[in-house]
Short mmCIF file of C-alpha atoms in Angstrom, two decimals:
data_model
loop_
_atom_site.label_atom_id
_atom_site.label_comp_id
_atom_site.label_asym_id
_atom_site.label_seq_id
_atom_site.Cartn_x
_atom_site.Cartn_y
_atom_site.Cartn_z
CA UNK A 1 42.00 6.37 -84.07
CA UNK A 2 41.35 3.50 -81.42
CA UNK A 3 42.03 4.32 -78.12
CA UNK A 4 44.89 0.90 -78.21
CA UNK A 5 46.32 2.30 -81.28
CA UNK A 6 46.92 5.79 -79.12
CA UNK A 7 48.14 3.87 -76.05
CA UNK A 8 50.60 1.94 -78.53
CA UNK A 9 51.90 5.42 -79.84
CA UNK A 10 52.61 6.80 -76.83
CA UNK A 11 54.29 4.04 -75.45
CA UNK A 12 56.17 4.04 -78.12
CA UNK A 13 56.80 7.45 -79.25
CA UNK A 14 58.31 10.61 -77.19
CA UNK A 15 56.46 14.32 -77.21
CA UNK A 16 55.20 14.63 -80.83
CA UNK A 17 52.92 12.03 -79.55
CA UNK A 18 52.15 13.90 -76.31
CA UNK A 19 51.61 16.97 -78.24
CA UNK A 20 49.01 14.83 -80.70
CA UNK A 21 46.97 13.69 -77.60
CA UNK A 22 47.13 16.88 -76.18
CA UNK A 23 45.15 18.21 -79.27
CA UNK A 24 42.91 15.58 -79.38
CA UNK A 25 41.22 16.10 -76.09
CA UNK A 26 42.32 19.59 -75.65
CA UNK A 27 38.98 21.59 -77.01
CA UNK A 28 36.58 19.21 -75.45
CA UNK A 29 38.00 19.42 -72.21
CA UNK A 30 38.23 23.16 -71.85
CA UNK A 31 35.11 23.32 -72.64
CA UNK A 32 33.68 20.83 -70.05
CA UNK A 33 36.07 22.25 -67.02
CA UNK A 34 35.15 25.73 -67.33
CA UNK A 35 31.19 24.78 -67.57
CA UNK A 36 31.38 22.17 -64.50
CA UNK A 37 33.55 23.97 -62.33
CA UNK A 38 33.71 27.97 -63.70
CA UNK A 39 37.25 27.57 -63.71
CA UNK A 40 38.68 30.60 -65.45
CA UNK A 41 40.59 30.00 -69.05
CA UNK A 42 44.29 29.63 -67.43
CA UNK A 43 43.60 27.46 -64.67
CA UNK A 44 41.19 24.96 -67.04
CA UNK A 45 44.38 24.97 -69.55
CA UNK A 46 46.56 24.61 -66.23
CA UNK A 47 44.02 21.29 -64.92
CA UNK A 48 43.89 20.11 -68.74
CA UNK A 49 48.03 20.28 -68.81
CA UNK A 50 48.38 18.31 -65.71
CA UNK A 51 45.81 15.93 -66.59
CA UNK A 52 47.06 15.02 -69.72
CA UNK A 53 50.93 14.33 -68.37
CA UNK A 54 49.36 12.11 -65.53
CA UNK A 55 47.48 9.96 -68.46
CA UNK A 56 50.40 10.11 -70.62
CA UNK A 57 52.81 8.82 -67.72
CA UNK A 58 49.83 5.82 -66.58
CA UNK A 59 50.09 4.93 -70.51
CA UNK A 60 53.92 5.22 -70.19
CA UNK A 61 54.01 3.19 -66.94
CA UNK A 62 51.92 0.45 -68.44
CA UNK A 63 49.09 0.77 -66.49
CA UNK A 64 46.44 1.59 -69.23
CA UNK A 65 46.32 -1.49 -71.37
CA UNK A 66 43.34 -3.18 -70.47
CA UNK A 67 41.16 -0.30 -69.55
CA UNK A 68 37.92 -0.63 -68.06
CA UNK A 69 36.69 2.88 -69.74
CA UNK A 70 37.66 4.86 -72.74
CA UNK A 71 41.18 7.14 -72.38
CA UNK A 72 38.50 9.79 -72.67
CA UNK A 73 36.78 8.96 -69.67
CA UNK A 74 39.81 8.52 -67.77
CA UNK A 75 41.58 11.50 -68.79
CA UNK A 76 38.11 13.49 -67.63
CA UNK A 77 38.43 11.32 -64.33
CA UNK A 78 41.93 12.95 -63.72
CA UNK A 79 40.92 16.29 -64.33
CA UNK A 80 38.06 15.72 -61.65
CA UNK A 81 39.38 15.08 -59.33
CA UNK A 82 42.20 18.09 -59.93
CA UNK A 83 39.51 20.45 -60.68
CA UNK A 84 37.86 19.42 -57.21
CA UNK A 85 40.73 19.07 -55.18
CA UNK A 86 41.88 22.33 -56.50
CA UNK A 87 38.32 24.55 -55.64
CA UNK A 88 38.96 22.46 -51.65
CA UNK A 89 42.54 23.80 -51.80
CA UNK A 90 41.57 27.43 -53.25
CA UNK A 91 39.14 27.75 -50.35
CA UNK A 92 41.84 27.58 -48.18
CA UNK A 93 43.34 30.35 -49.64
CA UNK A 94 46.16 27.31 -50.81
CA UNK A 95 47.06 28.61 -54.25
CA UNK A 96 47.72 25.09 -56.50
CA UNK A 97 50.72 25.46 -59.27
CA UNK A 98 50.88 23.20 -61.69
CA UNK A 99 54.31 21.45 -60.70
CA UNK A 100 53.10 20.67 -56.65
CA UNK A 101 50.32 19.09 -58.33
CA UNK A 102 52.93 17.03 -60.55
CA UNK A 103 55.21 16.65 -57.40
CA UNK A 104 51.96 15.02 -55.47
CA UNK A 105 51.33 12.57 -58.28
CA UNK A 106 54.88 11.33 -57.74
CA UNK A 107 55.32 11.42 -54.10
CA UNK A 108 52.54 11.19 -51.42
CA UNK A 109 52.26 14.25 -49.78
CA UNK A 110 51.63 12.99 -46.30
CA UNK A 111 54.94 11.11 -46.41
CA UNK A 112 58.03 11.57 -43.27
CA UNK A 113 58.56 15.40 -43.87
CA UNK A 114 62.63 13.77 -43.56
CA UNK A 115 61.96 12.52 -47.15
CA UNK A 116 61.53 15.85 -48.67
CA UNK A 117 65.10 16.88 -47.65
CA UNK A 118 66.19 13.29 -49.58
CA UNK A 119 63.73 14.71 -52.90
CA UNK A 120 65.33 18.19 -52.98
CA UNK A 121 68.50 16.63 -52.71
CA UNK A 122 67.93 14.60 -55.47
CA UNK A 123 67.37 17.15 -57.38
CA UNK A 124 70.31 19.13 -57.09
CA UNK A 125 71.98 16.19 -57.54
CA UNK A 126 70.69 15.47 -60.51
CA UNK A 127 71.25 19.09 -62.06
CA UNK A 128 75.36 18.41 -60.89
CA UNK A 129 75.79 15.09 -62.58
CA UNK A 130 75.90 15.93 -65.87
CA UNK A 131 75.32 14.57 -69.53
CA UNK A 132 74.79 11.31 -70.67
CA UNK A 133 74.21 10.33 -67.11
CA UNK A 134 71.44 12.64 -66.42
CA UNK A 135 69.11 11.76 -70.20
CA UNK A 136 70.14 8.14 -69.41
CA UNK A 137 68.54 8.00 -66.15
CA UNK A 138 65.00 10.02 -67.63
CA UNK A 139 65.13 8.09 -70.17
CA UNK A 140 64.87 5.01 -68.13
CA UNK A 141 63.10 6.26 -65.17
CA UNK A 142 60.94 8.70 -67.00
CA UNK A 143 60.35 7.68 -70.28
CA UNK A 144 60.23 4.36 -69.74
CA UNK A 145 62.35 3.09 -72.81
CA UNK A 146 64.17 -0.16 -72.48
CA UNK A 147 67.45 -0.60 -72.49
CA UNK A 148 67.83 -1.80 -76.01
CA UNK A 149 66.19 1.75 -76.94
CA UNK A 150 68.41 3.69 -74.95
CA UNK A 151 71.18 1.86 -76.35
CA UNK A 152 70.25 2.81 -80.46
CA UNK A 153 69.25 6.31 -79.38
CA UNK A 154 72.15 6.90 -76.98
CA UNK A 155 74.60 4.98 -79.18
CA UNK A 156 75.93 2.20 -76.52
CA UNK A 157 77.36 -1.09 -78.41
CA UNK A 158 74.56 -2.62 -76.95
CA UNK A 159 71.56 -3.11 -74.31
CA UNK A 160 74.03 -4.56 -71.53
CA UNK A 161 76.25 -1.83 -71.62
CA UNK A 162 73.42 0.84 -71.58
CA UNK A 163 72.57 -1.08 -68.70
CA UNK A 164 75.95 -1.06 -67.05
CA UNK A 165 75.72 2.82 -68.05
CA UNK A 166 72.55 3.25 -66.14
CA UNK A 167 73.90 1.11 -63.23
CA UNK A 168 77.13 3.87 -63.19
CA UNK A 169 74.82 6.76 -63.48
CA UNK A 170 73.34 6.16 -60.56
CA UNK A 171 75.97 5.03 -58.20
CA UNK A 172 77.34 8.38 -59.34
CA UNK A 173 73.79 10.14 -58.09
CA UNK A 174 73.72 8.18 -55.30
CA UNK A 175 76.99 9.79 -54.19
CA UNK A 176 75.48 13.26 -54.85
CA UNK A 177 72.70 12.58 -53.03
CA UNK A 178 74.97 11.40 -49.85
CA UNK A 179 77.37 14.26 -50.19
CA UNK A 180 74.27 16.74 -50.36
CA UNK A 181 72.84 15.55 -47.70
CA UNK A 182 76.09 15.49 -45.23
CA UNK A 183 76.74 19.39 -46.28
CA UNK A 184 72.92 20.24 -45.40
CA UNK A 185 73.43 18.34 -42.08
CA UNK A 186 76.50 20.26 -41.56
CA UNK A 187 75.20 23.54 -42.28
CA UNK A 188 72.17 22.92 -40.06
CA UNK A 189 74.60 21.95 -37.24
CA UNK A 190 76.37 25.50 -37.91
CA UNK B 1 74.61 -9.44 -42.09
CA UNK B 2 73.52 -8.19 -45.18
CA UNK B 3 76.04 -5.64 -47.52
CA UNK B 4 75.03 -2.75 -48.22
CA UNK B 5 76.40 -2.65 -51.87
CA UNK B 6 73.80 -5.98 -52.25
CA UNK B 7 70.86 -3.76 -50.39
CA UNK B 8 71.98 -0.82 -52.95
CA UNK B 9 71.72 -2.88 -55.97
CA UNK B 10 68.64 -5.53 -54.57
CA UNK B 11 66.80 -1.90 -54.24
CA UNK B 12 67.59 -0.75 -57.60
CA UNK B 13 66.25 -3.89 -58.78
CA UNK B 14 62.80 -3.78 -57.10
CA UNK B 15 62.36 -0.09 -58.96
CA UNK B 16 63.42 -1.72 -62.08
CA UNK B 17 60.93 -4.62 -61.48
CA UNK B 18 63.50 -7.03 -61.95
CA UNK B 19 62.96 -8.98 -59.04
CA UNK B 20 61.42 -12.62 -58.80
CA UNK B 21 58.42 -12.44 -56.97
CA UNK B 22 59.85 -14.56 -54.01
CA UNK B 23 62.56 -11.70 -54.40
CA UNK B 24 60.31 -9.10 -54.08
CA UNK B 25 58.45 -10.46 -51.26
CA UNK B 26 61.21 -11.11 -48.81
CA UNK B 27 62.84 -7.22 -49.58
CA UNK B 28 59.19 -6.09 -48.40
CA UNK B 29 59.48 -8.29 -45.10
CA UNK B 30 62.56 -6.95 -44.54
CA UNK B 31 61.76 -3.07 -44.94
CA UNK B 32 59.43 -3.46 -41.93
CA UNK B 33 62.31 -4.34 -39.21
CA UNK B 34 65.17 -3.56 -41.22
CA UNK B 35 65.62 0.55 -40.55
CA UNK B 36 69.35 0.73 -42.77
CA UNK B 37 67.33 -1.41 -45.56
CA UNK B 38 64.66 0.96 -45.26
CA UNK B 39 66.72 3.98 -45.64
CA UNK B 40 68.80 3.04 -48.38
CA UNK B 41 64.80 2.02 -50.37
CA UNK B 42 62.95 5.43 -49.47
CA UNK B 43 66.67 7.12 -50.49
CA UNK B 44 66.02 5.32 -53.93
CA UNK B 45 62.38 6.30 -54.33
CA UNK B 46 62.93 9.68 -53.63
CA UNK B 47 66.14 9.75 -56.11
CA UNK B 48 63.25 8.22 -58.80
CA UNK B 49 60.42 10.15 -57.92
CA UNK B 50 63.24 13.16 -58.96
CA UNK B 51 64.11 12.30 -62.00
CA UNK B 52 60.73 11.36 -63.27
CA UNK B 53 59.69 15.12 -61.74
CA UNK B 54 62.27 16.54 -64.30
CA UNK B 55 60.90 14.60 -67.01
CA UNK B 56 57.75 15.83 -66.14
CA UNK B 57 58.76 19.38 -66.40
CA UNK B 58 60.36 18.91 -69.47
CA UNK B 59 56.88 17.77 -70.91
CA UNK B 60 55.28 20.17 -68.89
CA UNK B 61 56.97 23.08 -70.68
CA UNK B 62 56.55 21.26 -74.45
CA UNK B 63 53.02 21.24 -73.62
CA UNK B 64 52.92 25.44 -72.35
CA UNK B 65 54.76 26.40 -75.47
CA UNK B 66 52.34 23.82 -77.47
CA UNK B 67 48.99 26.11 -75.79
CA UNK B 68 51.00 29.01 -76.91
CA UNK B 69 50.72 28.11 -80.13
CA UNK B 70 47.40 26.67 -80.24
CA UNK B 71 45.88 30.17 -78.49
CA UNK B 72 48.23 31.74 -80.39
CA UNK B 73 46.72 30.08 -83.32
CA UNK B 74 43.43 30.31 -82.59
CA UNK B 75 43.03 33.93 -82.00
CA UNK B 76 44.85 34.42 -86.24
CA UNK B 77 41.55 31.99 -86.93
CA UNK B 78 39.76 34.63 -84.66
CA UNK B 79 40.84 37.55 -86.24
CA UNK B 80 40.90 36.22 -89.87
CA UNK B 81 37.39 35.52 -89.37
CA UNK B 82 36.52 38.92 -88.12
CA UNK B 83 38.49 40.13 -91.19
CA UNK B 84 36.53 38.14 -93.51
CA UNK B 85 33.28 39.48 -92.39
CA UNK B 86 33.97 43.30 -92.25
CA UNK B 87 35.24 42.36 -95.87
CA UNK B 88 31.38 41.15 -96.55
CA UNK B 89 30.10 43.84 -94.79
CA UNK B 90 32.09 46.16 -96.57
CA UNK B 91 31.26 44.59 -99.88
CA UNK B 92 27.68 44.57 -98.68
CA UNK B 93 27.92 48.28 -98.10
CA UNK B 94 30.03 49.39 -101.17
CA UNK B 95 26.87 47.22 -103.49
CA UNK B 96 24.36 49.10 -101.48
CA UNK B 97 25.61 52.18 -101.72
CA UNK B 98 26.54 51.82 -105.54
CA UNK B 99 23.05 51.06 -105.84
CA UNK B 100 20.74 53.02 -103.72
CA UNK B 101 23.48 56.03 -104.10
CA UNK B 102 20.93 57.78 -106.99
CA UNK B 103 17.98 57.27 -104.90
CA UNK B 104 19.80 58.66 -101.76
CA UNK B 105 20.93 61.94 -103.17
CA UNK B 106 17.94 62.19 -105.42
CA UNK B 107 15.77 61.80 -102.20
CA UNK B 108 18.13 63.91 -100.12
CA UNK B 109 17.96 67.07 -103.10
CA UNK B 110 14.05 66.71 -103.01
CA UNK B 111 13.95 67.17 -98.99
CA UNK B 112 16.05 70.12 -99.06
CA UNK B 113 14.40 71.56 -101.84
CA UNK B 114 11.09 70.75 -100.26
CA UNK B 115 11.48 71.25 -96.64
CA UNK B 116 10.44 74.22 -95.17
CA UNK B 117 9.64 75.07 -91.69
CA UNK B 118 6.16 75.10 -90.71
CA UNK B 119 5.21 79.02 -90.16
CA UNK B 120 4.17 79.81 -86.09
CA UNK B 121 0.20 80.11 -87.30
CA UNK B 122 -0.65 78.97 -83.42
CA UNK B 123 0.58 81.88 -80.79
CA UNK B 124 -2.65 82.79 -79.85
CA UNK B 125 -3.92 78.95 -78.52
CA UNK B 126 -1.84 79.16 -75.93
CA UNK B 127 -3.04 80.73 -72.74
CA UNK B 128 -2.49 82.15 -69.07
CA UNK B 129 0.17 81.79 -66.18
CA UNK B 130 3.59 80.50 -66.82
CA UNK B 131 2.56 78.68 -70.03
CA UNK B 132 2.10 82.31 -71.58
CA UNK B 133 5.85 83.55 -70.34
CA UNK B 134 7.25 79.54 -71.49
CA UNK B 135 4.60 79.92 -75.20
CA UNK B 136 6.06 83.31 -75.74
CA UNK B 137 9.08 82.66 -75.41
CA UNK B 138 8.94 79.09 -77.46
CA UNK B 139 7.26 80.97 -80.18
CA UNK B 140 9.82 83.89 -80.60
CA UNK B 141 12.47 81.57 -80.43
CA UNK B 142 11.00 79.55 -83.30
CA UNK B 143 10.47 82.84 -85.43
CA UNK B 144 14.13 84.09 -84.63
CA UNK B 145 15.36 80.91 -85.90
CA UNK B 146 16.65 79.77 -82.61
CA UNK B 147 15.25 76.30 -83.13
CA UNK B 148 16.98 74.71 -80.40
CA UNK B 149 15.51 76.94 -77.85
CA UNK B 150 12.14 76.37 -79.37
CA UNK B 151 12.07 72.92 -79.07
CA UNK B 152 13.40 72.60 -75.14
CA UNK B 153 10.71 75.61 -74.58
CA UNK B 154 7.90 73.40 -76.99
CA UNK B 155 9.09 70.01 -74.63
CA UNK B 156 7.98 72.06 -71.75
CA UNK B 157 4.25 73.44 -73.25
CA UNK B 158 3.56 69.73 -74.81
CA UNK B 159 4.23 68.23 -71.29
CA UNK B 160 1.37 70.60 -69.73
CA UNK B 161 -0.75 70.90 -72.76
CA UNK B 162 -0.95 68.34 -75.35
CA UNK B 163 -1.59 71.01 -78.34
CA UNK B 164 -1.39 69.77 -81.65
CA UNK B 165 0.04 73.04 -82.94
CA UNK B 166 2.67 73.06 -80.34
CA UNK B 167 3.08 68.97 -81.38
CA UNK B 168 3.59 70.46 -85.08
CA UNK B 169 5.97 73.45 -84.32
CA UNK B 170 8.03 71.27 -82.02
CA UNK B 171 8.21 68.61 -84.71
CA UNK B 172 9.25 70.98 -86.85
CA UNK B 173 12.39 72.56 -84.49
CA UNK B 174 13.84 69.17 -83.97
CA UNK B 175 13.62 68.68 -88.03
CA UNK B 176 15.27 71.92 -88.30
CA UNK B 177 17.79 71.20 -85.79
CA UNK B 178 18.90 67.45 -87.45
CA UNK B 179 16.90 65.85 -85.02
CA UNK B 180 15.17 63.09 -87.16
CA UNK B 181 14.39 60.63 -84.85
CA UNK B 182 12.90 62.73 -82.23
CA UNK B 183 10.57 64.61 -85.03
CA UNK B 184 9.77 61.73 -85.93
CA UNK B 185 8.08 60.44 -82.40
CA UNK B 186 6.78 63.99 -81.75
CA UNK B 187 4.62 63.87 -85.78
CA UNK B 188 3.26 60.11 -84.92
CA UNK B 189 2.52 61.46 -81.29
CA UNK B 190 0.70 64.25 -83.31
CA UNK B 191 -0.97 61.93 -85.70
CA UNK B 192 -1.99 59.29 -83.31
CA UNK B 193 -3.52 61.64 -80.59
CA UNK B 194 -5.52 64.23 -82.40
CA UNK B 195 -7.73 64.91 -85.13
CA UNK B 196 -6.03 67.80 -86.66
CA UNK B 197 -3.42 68.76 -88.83
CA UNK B 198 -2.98 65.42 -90.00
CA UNK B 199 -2.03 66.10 -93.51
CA UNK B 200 0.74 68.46 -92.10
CA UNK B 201 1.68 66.00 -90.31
CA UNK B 202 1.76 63.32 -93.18
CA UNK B 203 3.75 65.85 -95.08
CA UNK B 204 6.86 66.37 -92.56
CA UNK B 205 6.68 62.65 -92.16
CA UNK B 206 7.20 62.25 -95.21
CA UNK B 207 9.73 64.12 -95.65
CA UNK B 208 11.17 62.49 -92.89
CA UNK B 209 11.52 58.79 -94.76
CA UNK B 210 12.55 61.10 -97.58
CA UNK B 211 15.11 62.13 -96.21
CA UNK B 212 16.31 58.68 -93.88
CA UNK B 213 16.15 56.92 -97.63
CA UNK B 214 12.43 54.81 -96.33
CA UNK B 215 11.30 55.15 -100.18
CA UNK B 216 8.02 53.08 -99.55
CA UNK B 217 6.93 54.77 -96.27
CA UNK B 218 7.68 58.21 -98.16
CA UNK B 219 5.29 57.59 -101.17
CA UNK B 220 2.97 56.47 -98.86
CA UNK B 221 2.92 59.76 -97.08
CA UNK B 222 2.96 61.70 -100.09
CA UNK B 223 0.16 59.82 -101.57
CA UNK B 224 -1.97 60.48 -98.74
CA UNK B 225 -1.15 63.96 -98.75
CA UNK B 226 -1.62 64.43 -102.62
CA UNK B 227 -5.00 62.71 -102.30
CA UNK B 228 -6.57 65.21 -99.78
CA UNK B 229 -7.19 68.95 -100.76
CA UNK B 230 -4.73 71.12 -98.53
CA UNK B 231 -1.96 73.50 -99.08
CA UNK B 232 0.68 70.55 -99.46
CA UNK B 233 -1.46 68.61 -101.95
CA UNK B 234 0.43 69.92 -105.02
CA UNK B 235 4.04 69.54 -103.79
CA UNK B 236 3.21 66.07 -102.78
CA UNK B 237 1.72 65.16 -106.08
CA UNK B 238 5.43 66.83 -107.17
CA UNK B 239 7.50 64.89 -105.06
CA UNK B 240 5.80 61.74 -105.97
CA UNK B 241 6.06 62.06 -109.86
CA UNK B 242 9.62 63.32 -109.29
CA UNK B 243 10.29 60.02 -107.09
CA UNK B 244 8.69 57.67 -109.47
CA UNK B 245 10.85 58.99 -112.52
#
């Protein structure tokens, strides 16, 4: 399989095609990670896992169409510069899990510390607001499907009110996010 | 004076890349003196950069239970294979044994009915000091039987005199006591380091391969030994015809 027809499944498709590219690569990889860097089984599966959801979310986002190199090389590229960072970290006696690593693809690390109190409540105001809201929004935000998508799947009349949905959604998490934050600054004050 | 409602949705808009460019543009001037714009835009990105972290942990825990599997799933491949090749091996050894099985107890009969200790003919070569009290004692302990005795006390006496009788005697204990392998060494040693009793030798060697199944090396032996004229001569001419049957 050509390496557009993969990028064209994924964008497309949801984690059957994850799991298929995670197979692909998956032997290959191990097996180049532990020899260049002696990682130890778990933490090469740990790199390979991480590695592969960064690719798959640069395919999602669009950013892999025209590719200078094969997904191949750019998957190994990820996992590179994991596997490094990770032996810099570990000699700091900084033990890496796999969802900080995640967390740093998403948000830059060296960031207003203020903005980590707006992330975690995010979060919890995600896990309050509830269904359809909350597989709208990652299905948007995340996944990357457009509204027409969402619409079929999620079984709006059409793409504008899916989009009207999504516009709801997040006024709603917005309001979460506000109240969260006013009952940490409370509680601080206390 | 801008409304925050507009701000709100003019944000949501840049994340959802909906934006004109000239659009886009003059939000990004404005973030840089605009502190309440700027809030309400790093509020959004973090809100984002949350719910895409979910999603990731969503596929982050399809792909642990997929490596589950796939380890899972490898080590049944693993273990199959093992499986499959004790099965050969097994086969291997059931075909051997249904094969060689007449030879083997045919060969092991003929040692037992052939072997026989080598009588203590030597007691008088060894002289003086402590090797008399250790030779004594070796000897007497190979006459009583007590071939395990004899063999530590020959050890000793071979280590501070290379005798080929003691080299034969000693061969002999560790024969008697199951000790092929050693018996072996100690014959060869025997055979490769002096000029005498090499036919005895070739004889308990012999019997040796006879009894570890070596047909070939065995009839070699024996042929040796038949061909000279010495008091094994005629049992190896026995065990030979008897082998060839």
């Amino acid at each position: 399989m050509s390496d557009s027809h993969t990028i064209d499944l994924i964008r497309q498709g949801g984690q059957p095609e994850l799991g298929k590219i995670y197979e692909t690569y998956r032997k290959e990889f191990l097996h180049w990670i532990t020899r260049e860097y002696h990682c130890s089984e778990d933490d090469s599966k740990d790199i390979y896992q991480v590695s592969i959801l960064i690719l798959h979310d640069n395919i999602k986002a669009g950013k892999l169409t025209d590719m200078g190199s094969s997904l191949k090389t750019y998957l190994f590229a990820i996992g590179k510069n994991i596997a490094r960072e990770t032996i810099r970290k570990a000699q700091r006696n900084t033990p890496i899990a796999k969802e900080r690593w995640l967390r740093e693809y998403l948000i830059d690390e060296t960031e207003d510390p203020t903005y980590d109190t707006i992330f975690s409540a995010a979060t919890r105001a995600l896990n309050a607001l509830g269904e359809p809201c909350r597989r709208l929004i990652e299905m948007y935000y995340y996944e990357r499907k457009n509204m027409e998508d969402i619409s079929i799947q999620l079984h709006y009349k059409n793409a504008d009110t899916a989009k009207n949905q999504k516009c709801k959604c997040m006024a709603r998490l917005r309001k979460l996010v506000e109240r969260d934050l006013t009952e940490t600054r409370i509680s601080s004050t206390l | 004076m801008n409304n925050p409602q507009n701000d709100i949705t003019l944000v949501e808009r840049y994340f959802e890349q909906t934006l004109s460019t000239e659009q886009k543009e003059a939000l990004e001037t404005r973030l840089r003196d605009d502190a309440e714009l700027r809030k309400i835009f790093e509020q959004e990105r973090q809100i984002i950069a949350a719910i895409r972290l979910e999603g990731l942990r969503k596929d982050l825990a399809f792909l642990e239970e997929r490596e589950r599997e796939l380890t899972a799933r490898g080590r049944e491949v693993y273990i199959n294979t093992q499986w499959r090749y004790l099965a050969v091996a097994a086969s291997i050894a059931i075909i051997a044994l249904v094969l060689f099985k007449p030879w083997l107890s045919q060969s092991d009969r003929l040692f037992k009915q052939y072997f026989q200790a080598y009588p203590n003919v030597f007691e008088t070569t060894v002289r003086g000091g402590e090797q008399a009290g250790t030779g004594a004692a070796a000897y007497q302990a190979y006459e009583q039987g007590d071939f395990e005795t004899a063999a530590d006390l020959f050890t000793i006496l071979v280590r501070e005199n290379n005798d080929p009788g003691v080299l034969l005697l000693l061969g002999n204990a560790q024969l008697m006591n199951d000790d092929t392998d050693k018996a072996q060494a100690t014959l060869l040693k025997l055979l490769d380091e002096h000029n005498s009793l090499d036919d005895e030798a070739k004889w308990y060697l012999g019997l040796i391969a006879l009894k570890e199944g070596r047909a070939e090396e065995a009839e070699r032996y024996f042929a040796e030994v038949a061909s000279a004229d010495n008091v094994f001569s005629p049992n190896a001419t026995d065990v030979l015809s008897r082998l060839r049957d």
